[in-house]
Each structure stands twice: as structure tokens, then as C-alpha cells.
Amino acid sequence: MGVATDMRDRRRAAKLVTEGPCDRGEEGENTHVSLFWRIFSLNAAGLVVAAALLLGPVTVSTPIRQAEALVVLVGLALLLVANALVLRVGLAPLKRLGRAMSTADLLRPGARADVAGPAEAAELITTYNTMLDRLEAERAAGAGRALSAQERERHRIARELHDEVGQTLTAVLLQLKRVADRAPEGLREEVAQAQEATRAGLDEIRFIARRLRPGVLEELGLASALRSLAGEFSAHGLTVRHHVPGGLPPLTEESELVLYRVAQEGLTNTARHAAAAHAEVRLQQIDGGVELLVRDNGRGLGEATEGAGIRGMRERALLIGAELTLAGAPGGGTDVRLRVGGRR
């Protein structure tokens, strides 16, 4: 359905450009002057003036005199300059539309081309803006369905890791303990190593399950979940400070999950790519909304292209109508800001 509508919009825009003004009574009056009539009126005015001059004071002799040739050449130059000005003014909106189309990004919604210029150009820009509105809405809806399915799959995998793999490793750990109690002195060290490896694997399974399904978010809320997240990354070599005060405005479950996932992805990117020693997670109320800040002291954004992690954060922000910005941090590093609600 969306594809068919886009095709109709494109055919309609192409028809407006190629055929000039059509019957516009059904859509009401339009204050824009058609590009066709602009060029036609200028050419007609030039031809009328030229005919009047030729019928009046200006004549052409045979052979052509120098003064007569000069008058004709000056008139031709003026006509060409006037045509060039009209075309430049008339086509300027189409150039702006081309720049807007080349820089459009569905992950950064809101930017629209200004509706201006002749009737055909204004109608074409309006059609493009309408199509962009629909594409952004469809992209947000599709991203919402995909992210919901992703969260359900995360929950399923986390449950299986916890219930199946986790319980199996716990049973193995208990069996190893019984073996260690009965093993001869020469084998106890090897059994102890097997116990430590199994215990480390069990801890890793639990860590992965917590990342896939943040149970603390569901049970204790966003503030506790962010503090726990900072503690998890601090335990794995990255010093993370957190500032999550109480008294924040209430948020929907969907908004809390997006804030948590963006903080999680921001810290993951910091740990993997930023070569940072310190990071900060801050959640605060601002302008009637809530802003999440994830800051690190790493190498910064540089010229690197946005990867799947950042695109995922942008899609999550679109899901709840939030604003995501990435910029350099004071003194070096990266700031990831997500603003939910409030004035922007």
C-alpha cells in the first residue's frame, strides 16, 4: 500500500513539472505563480517590446547599420539576462529540494524542505514532505515492531540460559564439589581448577542473561537498573560513576527500557572502542522531561562512521519520540544524550 502511494506521488510530481499548471480549482487557489507562466510572460513581453520597437523608432536597413545592430544586440542581451534571472529564481526551490533529498535521513527525522517558489515547485516540495512524513511514520512503526520482537527474543534466550544452561552448570559444580571431597590428594588441584572454570562460566552465563533481560529494571525500576549497570561495567575494568537521583517524573515502561538500553549500548561502545578509563552515567530532569547522559574520556567520535550500535540507539529513540545526540565531551571523549519528553 505504501509503495503504491509513493508511486502515485512521484507520478503526480512528475506531471506537475512536465505539464505546467493544471486545473487547480479542486485544491483551491494557489498564491504561487507557475514557472511556465513566468517564462512565457517574460518571453512574450520581450517579443512585444521588440515588435513595438521594430514597428516604431527602430528599423533595420540592408545592409545593417552599426547603430541598428547595436540596438538589436542590446535588446537580445537584456532578454537573455531577464530569462536567466527568472530561471534562477524559479529553479532555486528545486535546488533546495535536491539538497534536502540528498541529506534526508530517516533516523534523524523532522527536517523538511521549505515550500516556496513557482506552483509546480511548491507542489513538488509539498508532495516530497508528505511522502517523507509517511516514510518516517512507517519506519518508526516498523522499528517498533522489530524492537519489540527483539526484546521478546532476548527474554526467551535469557530465560533459557538461566533455566537450562545455568542449572546444568550449577549441577556440574555440585558434582565437582563431591568429587573434590573424595578425590585423592594428587587430583584435588585439577578438580579445583575445573571448579573455578565452571564457576567462571556460570558467572558469565548469569551476566549475559542479565544483559539480555534486565530483571532489576522490571523489579526495582530504572534508577536501580542504571546503578546496577554501572556496577557491572566497573566490575569488568571500566570505572563508571553514576548520578541517578530520585524524584524524577514518571515514565512509561517503554521509555524506561529505551533509556536503559541506550545507557547499556553507550557503555558497551565505550568499553569496546573508546579506549577510555572512566565513564559517567547521569539521569536528570530537564525542561519538563528526562535526559540521560553517558560520557567517557576516550578517543572521541573522530571520523568513524556510525555502526549498528549507534543506529540501534537512534531507532530506539524514534520508537518513543525521543531525541538522541552524539557529540564530543569537554576535554575529550564522547557524550551520548537521550532526551525523553519536555521542550527541545
Tab-separated table of C-alpha atoms in Angstrom:
chain	number	residue	atom	x	y	z
A	1	MET	CA	0.000	0.000	0.000
A	2	GLY	CA	2.805	2.442	0.928
A	3	VAL	CA	4.735	1.645	-2.280
A	4	ALA	CA	1.682	2.244	-4.469
A	5	THR	CA	1.036	5.586	-2.758
A	6	ASP	CA	4.684	6.615	-3.244
A	7	MET	CA	4.427	5.790	-6.952
A	8	ARG	CA	1.284	7.921	-7.259
A	9	ASP	CA	3.035	10.800	-5.504
A	10	ARG	CA	6.026	10.567	-7.842
A	11	ARG	CA	3.838	10.425	-10.972
A	12	ARG	CA	1.875	13.375	-9.711
A	13	ALA	CA	5.056	15.390	-9.031
A	14	ALA	CA	6.492	14.496	-12.453
A	15	LYS	CA	3.255	15.548	-14.148
A	16	LEU	CA	3.342	18.899	-12.395
A	17	VAL	CA	6.900	19.550	-13.553
A	18	THR	CA	6.416	18.498	-17.181
A	19	GLU	CA	2.913	19.755	-17.933
A	20	GLY	CA	2.855	23.084	-16.137
A	21	PRO	CA	-0.261	24.413	-14.415
A	22	CYS	CA	-3.293	22.142	-14.398
A	23	ASP	CA	-6.826	22.519	-13.135
A	24	ARG	CA	-6.289	23.629	-9.545
A	25	GLY	CA	-9.880	24.501	-8.709
A	26	GLU	CA	-10.291	21.289	-6.734
A	27	GLU	CA	-7.361	22.191	-4.461
A	28	GLY	CA	-8.241	25.849	-4.006
A	29	GLU	CA	-6.365	28.918	-5.083
A	30	ASN	CA	-2.595	28.930	-5.042
A	31	THR	CA	-0.629	32.109	-4.476
A	32	HIS	CA	2.448	30.765	-6.327
A	33	VAL	CA	2.899	31.801	-9.958
A	34	SER	CA	3.571	28.946	-12.337
A	35	LEU	CA	7.115	28.645	-13.692
A	36	PHE	CA	5.588	28.132	-17.119
A	37	TRP	CA	3.711	31.432	-16.934
A	38	ARG	CA	6.745	33.255	-15.574
A	39	ILE	CA	8.917	32.260	-18.514
A	40	PHE	CA	6.080	32.650	-21.021
A	41	SER	CA	5.195	36.126	-19.730
A	42	LEU	CA	8.818	37.290	-19.872
A	43	ASN	CA	9.324	35.955	-23.376
A	44	ALA	CA	6.024	37.431	-24.503
A	45	ALA	CA	6.918	40.798	-23.007
A	46	GLY	CA	10.279	40.735	-24.750
A	47	LEU	CA	8.725	39.849	-28.101
A	48	VAL	CA	6.039	42.534	-27.723
A	49	VAL	CA	8.633	45.169	-26.902
A	50	ALA	CA	10.812	44.061	-29.802
A	51	ALA	CA	7.842	44.165	-32.210
A	52	ALA	CA	6.828	47.627	-30.965
A	53	LEU	CA	10.335	48.944	-31.424
A	54	LEU	CA	10.610	47.476	-34.898
A	55	LEU	CA	7.258	48.976	-35.870
A	56	GLY	CA	8.202	52.302	-34.282
A	57	PRO	CA	11.527	54.060	-33.979
A	58	VAL	CA	13.804	51.077	-34.598
A	59	THR	CA	14.302	49.923	-38.179
A	60	VAL	CA	16.705	47.537	-39.817
A	61	SER	CA	18.327	48.531	-43.077
A	62	THR	CA	20.003	46.481	-45.720
A	63	PRO	CA	22.924	46.338	-45.235
A	64	ILE	CA	22.536	46.561	-41.425
A	65	ARG	CA	23.908	49.742	-39.941
A	66	GLN	CA	26.154	49.654	-36.895
A	67	ALA	CA	23.691	51.558	-34.685
A	68	GLU	CA	20.847	49.207	-35.644
A	69	ALA	CA	22.944	46.122	-34.910
A	70	LEU	CA	23.907	47.587	-31.541
A	71	VAL	CA	20.244	48.144	-30.613
A	72	VAL	CA	19.313	44.567	-31.574
A	73	LEU	CA	22.244	43.084	-29.684
A	74	VAL	CA	21.492	45.125	-26.548
A	75	GLY	CA	17.848	44.051	-26.663
A	76	LEU	CA	18.848	40.416	-27.097
A	77	ALA	CA	21.287	40.633	-24.184
A	78	LEU	CA	18.638	42.179	-21.949
A	79	LEU	CA	16.170	39.458	-22.890
A	80	LEU	CA	18.718	36.703	-22.163
A	81	VAL	CA	19.647	38.248	-18.800
A	82	ALA	CA	15.992	38.541	-17.824
A	83	ASN	CA	15.382	34.899	-18.815
A	84	ALA	CA	18.407	33.774	-16.797
A	85	LEU	CA	17.194	35.654	-13.712
A	86	VAL	CA	13.692	34.230	-13.973
A	87	LEU	CA	15.033	30.695	-14.400
A	88	ARG	CA	17.481	31.085	-11.498
A	89	VAL	CA	14.751	32.352	-9.188
A	90	GLY	CA	12.243	29.764	-10.416
A	91	LEU	CA	14.600	26.790	-10.151
A	92	ALA	CA	16.134	27.750	-6.784
A	93	PRO	CA	13.429	25.847	-4.825
A	94	LEU	CA	14.182	22.728	-6.853
A	95	LYS	CA	17.872	23.036	-5.976
A	96	ARG	CA	16.963	23.343	-2.299
A	97	LEU	CA	14.733	20.308	-2.669
A	98	GLY	CA	17.605	18.352	-4.229
A	99	ARG	CA	19.874	19.222	-1.304
A	100	ALA	CA	17.157	18.242	1.171
A	101	MET	CA	16.633	14.903	-0.595
A	102	SER	CA	20.363	14.141	-0.657
A	103	THR	CA	20.733	14.783	3.081
A	104	ALA	CA	17.472	13.184	4.272
A	105	ASP	CA	17.958	10.566	6.984
A	106	LEU	CA	15.011	8.653	8.425
A	107	LEU	CA	16.968	8.126	11.646
A	108	ARG	CA	17.124	11.930	12.099
A	109	PRO	CA	13.514	12.927	11.451
A	110	GLY	CA	11.966	16.378	11.386
A	111	ALA	CA	13.962	18.170	8.662
A	112	ARG	CA	11.721	19.362	5.838
A	113	ALA	CA	12.275	21.362	2.662
A	114	ASP	CA	10.789	24.871	2.652
A	115	VAL	CA	7.716	25.170	0.445
A	116	ALA	CA	8.454	28.103	-1.864
A	117	GLY	CA	8.824	29.075	-5.490
A	118	PRO	CA	6.571	28.554	-8.515
A	119	ALA	CA	3.408	26.477	-8.330
A	120	GLU	CA	4.987	23.315	-9.747
A	121	ALA	CA	7.994	23.520	-7.435
A	122	ALA	CA	5.840	24.265	-4.386
A	123	GLU	CA	3.553	21.346	-5.170
A	124	LEU	CA	6.519	19.042	-5.723
A	125	ILE	CA	8.116	20.077	-2.400
A	126	THR	CA	4.801	19.610	-0.585
A	127	THR	CA	4.439	16.135	-2.083
A	128	TYR	CA	8.005	15.253	-1.053
A	129	ASN	CA	7.435	16.476	2.521
A	130	THR	CA	4.204	14.465	2.738
A	131	MET	CA	5.975	11.369	1.443
A	132	LEU	CA	8.782	11.902	3.980
A	133	ASP	CA	6.227	12.175	6.800
A	134	ARG	CA	4.717	8.858	5.773
A	135	LEU	CA	8.098	7.153	5.377
A	136	GLU	CA	9.218	8.308	8.826
A	137	ALA	CA	5.969	7.104	10.365
A	138	GLU	CA	6.273	3.733	8.632
A	139	ARG	CA	9.944	3.453	9.632
A	140	ALA	CA	9.121	4.225	13.275
A	141	ALA	CA	6.275	1.692	13.274
A	142	GLY	CA	8.465	-0.962	11.653
A	143	ALA	CA	11.310	-0.258	14.069
A	144	GLY	CA	8.879	-0.546	16.962
A	145	ARG	CA	7.682	-3.954	15.830
A	146	ALA	CA	11.251	-5.136	15.218
A	147	LEU	CA	12.485	-3.922	18.600
A	148	SER	CA	9.508	-5.478	20.381
A	149	ALA	CA	10.261	-8.785	18.689
A	150	GLN	CA	13.925	-8.380	19.629
A	151	GLU	CA	13.060	-7.815	23.286
A	152	ARG	CA	10.842	-10.899	23.318
A	153	GLU	CA	13.661	-12.946	21.828
A	154	ARG	CA	16.101	-11.534	24.375
A	155	HIS	CA	13.759	-12.582	27.178
A	156	ARG	CA	13.417	-16.075	25.740
A	157	ILE	CA	17.181	-16.572	25.378
A	158	ALA	CA	17.849	-15.140	28.840
A	159	ARG	CA	15.278	-17.472	30.380
A	160	GLU	CA	16.774	-20.494	28.639
A	161	LEU	CA	20.297	-19.513	29.654
A	162	HIS	CA	19.204	-19.108	33.255
A	163	ASP	CA	16.906	-22.118	33.485
A	164	GLU	CA	18.735	-24.608	31.280
A	165	VAL	CA	22.430	-23.758	30.959
A	166	GLY	CA	22.655	-22.104	34.363
A	167	GLN	CA	21.057	-25.028	36.180
A	168	THR	CA	23.213	-27.509	34.285
A	169	LEU	CA	26.407	-25.692	35.264
A	170	THR	CA	25.189	-25.475	38.865
A	171	ALA	CA	24.663	-29.224	38.890
A	172	VAL	CA	28.127	-29.760	37.416
A	173	LEU	CA	29.593	-27.507	40.097
A	174	LEU	CA	27.914	-29.537	42.838
A	175	GLN	CA	29.168	-32.797	41.335
A	176	LEU	CA	32.685	-31.411	41.154
A	177	LYS	CA	32.466	-30.475	44.804
A	178	ARG	CA	31.544	-34.059	45.710
A	179	VAL	CA	34.374	-35.330	43.513
A	180	ALA	CA	36.801	-32.940	45.191
A	181	ASP	CA	35.800	-34.240	48.623
A	182	ARG	CA	36.549	-37.839	47.583
A	183	ALA	CA	39.463	-37.270	45.186
A	184	PRO	CA	43.000	-38.296	46.145
A	185	GLU	CA	45.434	-35.568	47.100
A	186	GLY	CA	47.110	-35.590	43.695
A	187	LEU	CA	43.859	-34.850	41.809
A	188	ARG	CA	42.368	-32.232	44.064
A	189	GLU	CA	44.219	-29.348	42.415
A	190	GLU	CA	42.937	-30.312	38.968
A	191	VAL	CA	39.396	-30.721	40.303
A	192	ALA	CA	39.677	-27.309	41.955
A	193	GLN	CA	40.696	-25.788	38.607
A	194	ALA	CA	37.694	-27.438	36.967
A	195	GLN	CA	35.501	-25.984	39.713
A	196	GLU	CA	36.867	-22.482	39.144
A	197	ALA	CA	36.390	-22.749	35.368
A	198	THR	CA	32.809	-23.963	35.861
A	199	ARG	CA	32.092	-21.207	38.384
A	200	ALA	CA	33.506	-18.582	35.987
A	201	GLY	CA	31.356	-19.955	33.170
A	202	LEU	CA	28.276	-19.829	35.410
A	203	ASP	CA	29.007	-16.209	36.353
A	204	GLU	CA	29.402	-15.326	32.683
A	205	ILE	CA	26.110	-17.020	31.815
A	206	ARG	CA	24.360	-15.037	34.547
A	207	PHE	CA	25.978	-11.816	33.344
A	208	ILE	CA	24.825	-12.448	29.770
A	209	ALA	CA	21.317	-13.299	30.970
A	210	ARG	CA	21.141	-10.044	32.967
A	211	ARG	CA	22.223	-8.059	29.911
A	212	LEU	CA	19.649	-9.776	27.737
A	213	ARG	CA	16.808	-9.388	30.235
A	214	PRO	CA	17.301	-6.639	32.822
A	215	GLY	CA	15.298	-8.179	35.646
A	216	VAL	CA	16.349	-5.392	38.004
A	217	LEU	CA	14.621	-2.902	35.694
A	218	GLU	CA	11.345	-4.784	35.941
A	219	GLU	CA	11.618	-5.393	39.677
A	220	LEU	CA	13.282	-2.256	41.105
A	221	GLY	CA	12.894	0.430	38.443
A	222	LEU	CA	15.111	2.485	36.158
A	223	ALA	CA	17.271	4.169	38.814
A	224	SER	CA	18.323	0.881	40.404
A	225	ALA	CA	18.848	-0.687	36.971
A	226	LEU	CA	21.219	2.100	35.891
A	227	ARG	CA	23.179	1.861	39.146
A	228	SER	CA	23.442	-1.918	38.692
A	229	LEU	CA	24.547	-1.428	35.084
A	230	ALA	CA	27.302	0.953	36.167
A	231	GLY	CA	28.441	-1.585	38.742
A	232	GLU	CA	28.570	-4.385	36.169
A	233	PHE	CA	30.857	-2.417	33.844
A	234	SER	CA	33.001	-1.262	36.766
A	235	ALA	CA	33.497	-4.910	37.677
A	236	HIS	CA	34.806	-5.575	34.159
A	237	GLY	CA	37.592	-2.995	34.112
A	238	LEU	CA	35.844	0.307	33.282
A	239	THR	CA	35.385	2.779	36.132
A	240	VAL	CA	31.806	4.049	35.837
A	241	ARG	CA	30.372	6.756	38.064
A	242	HIS	CA	26.631	7.182	38.255
A	243	HIS	CA	24.369	10.032	39.281
A	244	VAL	CA	20.756	8.922	39.313
A	245	PRO	CA	18.725	11.000	41.794
A	246	GLY	CA	15.240	10.243	42.957
A	247	GLY	CA	12.156	12.315	42.293
A	248	LEU	CA	12.261	12.022	38.522
A	249	PRO	CA	8.995	12.343	36.580
A	250	PRO	CA	7.159	9.081	35.905
A	251	LEU	CA	7.997	7.318	32.657
A	252	THR	CA	6.308	4.586	30.679
A	253	GLU	CA	7.771	1.083	30.708
A	254	GLU	CA	8.749	1.523	27.072
A	255	SER	CA	10.619	4.771	27.810
A	256	GLU	CA	12.435	3.204	30.772
A	257	LEU	CA	13.504	0.254	28.642
A	258	VAL	CA	14.806	2.577	25.889
A	259	LEU	CA	16.748	4.671	28.418
A	260	TYR	CA	18.269	1.511	29.894
A	261	ARG	CA	19.198	0.047	26.504
A	262	VAL	CA	20.785	3.318	25.327
A	263	ALA	CA	22.848	3.508	28.525
A	264	GLN	CA	23.835	-0.134	28.071
A	265	GLU	CA	24.850	0.360	24.433
A	266	GLY	CA	26.710	3.570	25.253
A	267	LEU	CA	28.783	1.866	27.949
A	268	THR	CA	29.342	-1.149	25.697
A	269	ASN	CA	30.712	1.093	22.934
A	270	THR	CA	32.892	2.852	25.486
A	271	ALA	CA	34.326	-0.415	26.788
A	272	ARG	CA	34.926	-1.863	23.323
A	273	HIS	CA	36.003	1.046	21.132
A	274	ALA	CA	36.718	4.232	23.091
A	275	ALA	CA	39.900	3.156	24.913
A	276	ALA	CA	38.506	5.004	27.937
A	277	ALA	CA	39.402	4.556	31.590
A	278	HIS	CA	36.426	6.374	33.073
A	279	ALA	CA	32.773	6.825	32.174
A	280	GLU	CA	29.760	8.519	33.700
A	281	VAL	CA	26.044	7.733	33.655
A	282	ARG	CA	23.793	10.639	34.604
A	283	LEU	CA	19.990	10.794	34.614
A	284	GLN	CA	18.368	14.130	35.378
A	285	GLN	CA	15.183	16.094	34.933
A	286	ILE	CA	15.445	18.908	32.396
A	287	ASP	CA	12.830	21.189	30.788
A	288	GLY	CA	9.942	19.039	31.956
A	289	GLY	CA	11.498	15.841	30.607
A	290	VAL	CA	14.296	13.418	31.419
A	291	GLU	CA	17.789	13.431	29.948
A	292	LEU	CA	20.235	10.548	30.034
A	293	LEU	CA	23.937	11.336	29.651
A	294	VAL	CA	26.613	8.707	29.029
A	295	ARG	CA	30.054	10.361	28.962
A	296	ASP	CA	33.533	8.867	28.613
A	297	ASN	CA	37.110	10.160	28.438
A	298	GLY	CA	38.108	8.048	25.429
A	299	ARG	CA	39.339	8.885	21.966
A	300	GLY	CA	36.088	10.528	20.843
A	301	LEU	CA	33.991	10.114	17.726
A	302	GLY	CA	36.583	11.121	15.142
A	303	GLU	CA	35.706	10.406	11.524
A	304	ALA	CA	34.376	6.918	12.155
A	305	THR	CA	31.034	6.045	10.590
A	306	GLU	CA	28.095	5.120	12.793
A	307	GLY	CA	27.893	1.403	13.413
A	308	ALA	CA	24.999	-0.901	14.169
A	309	GLY	CA	25.054	0.020	17.866
A	310	ILE	CA	24.501	3.739	17.269
A	311	ARG	CA	21.880	3.056	14.602
A	312	GLY	CA	20.113	0.807	17.107
A	313	MET	CA	20.123	3.621	19.661
A	314	ARG	CA	18.641	6.014	17.106
A	315	GLU	CA	15.899	3.539	16.222
A	316	ARG	CA	15.060	3.077	19.890
A	317	ALA	CA	14.903	6.849	20.352
A	318	LEU	CA	12.498	7.118	17.408
A	319	LEU	CA	10.331	4.453	18.988
A	320	ILE	CA	9.392	6.748	21.893
A	321	GLY	CA	9.785	10.084	20.096
A	322	ALA	CA	12.996	10.939	21.975
A	323	GLU	CA	15.961	12.989	20.788
A	324	LEU	CA	19.391	11.334	20.613
A	325	THR	CA	22.574	13.357	20.100
A	326	LEU	CA	26.215	12.316	19.976
A	327	ALA	CA	28.944	14.922	20.422
A	328	GLY	CA	32.420	15.403	21.768
A	329	ALA	CA	32.728	15.611	25.541
A	330	PRO	CA	34.518	18.512	27.263
A	331	GLY	CA	38.183	17.657	27.482
A	332	GLY	CA	37.889	14.773	25.022
A	333	GLY	CA	35.754	11.697	24.800
A	334	THR	CA	32.132	11.283	23.754
A	335	ASP	CA	28.784	12.459	25.082
A	336	VAL	CA	25.669	10.408	24.329
A	337	ARG	CA	22.496	12.285	25.279
A	338	LEU	CA	18.963	10.984	25.129
A	339	ARG	CA	16.154	13.383	25.964
A	340	VAL	CA	12.694	11.993	26.618
A	341	GLY	CA	9.782	14.438	26.714
A	342	GLY	CA	9.966	18.103	27.662
A	343	ARG	CA	10.872	21.065	25.452
A	344	ARG	CA	13.547	20.635	22.761
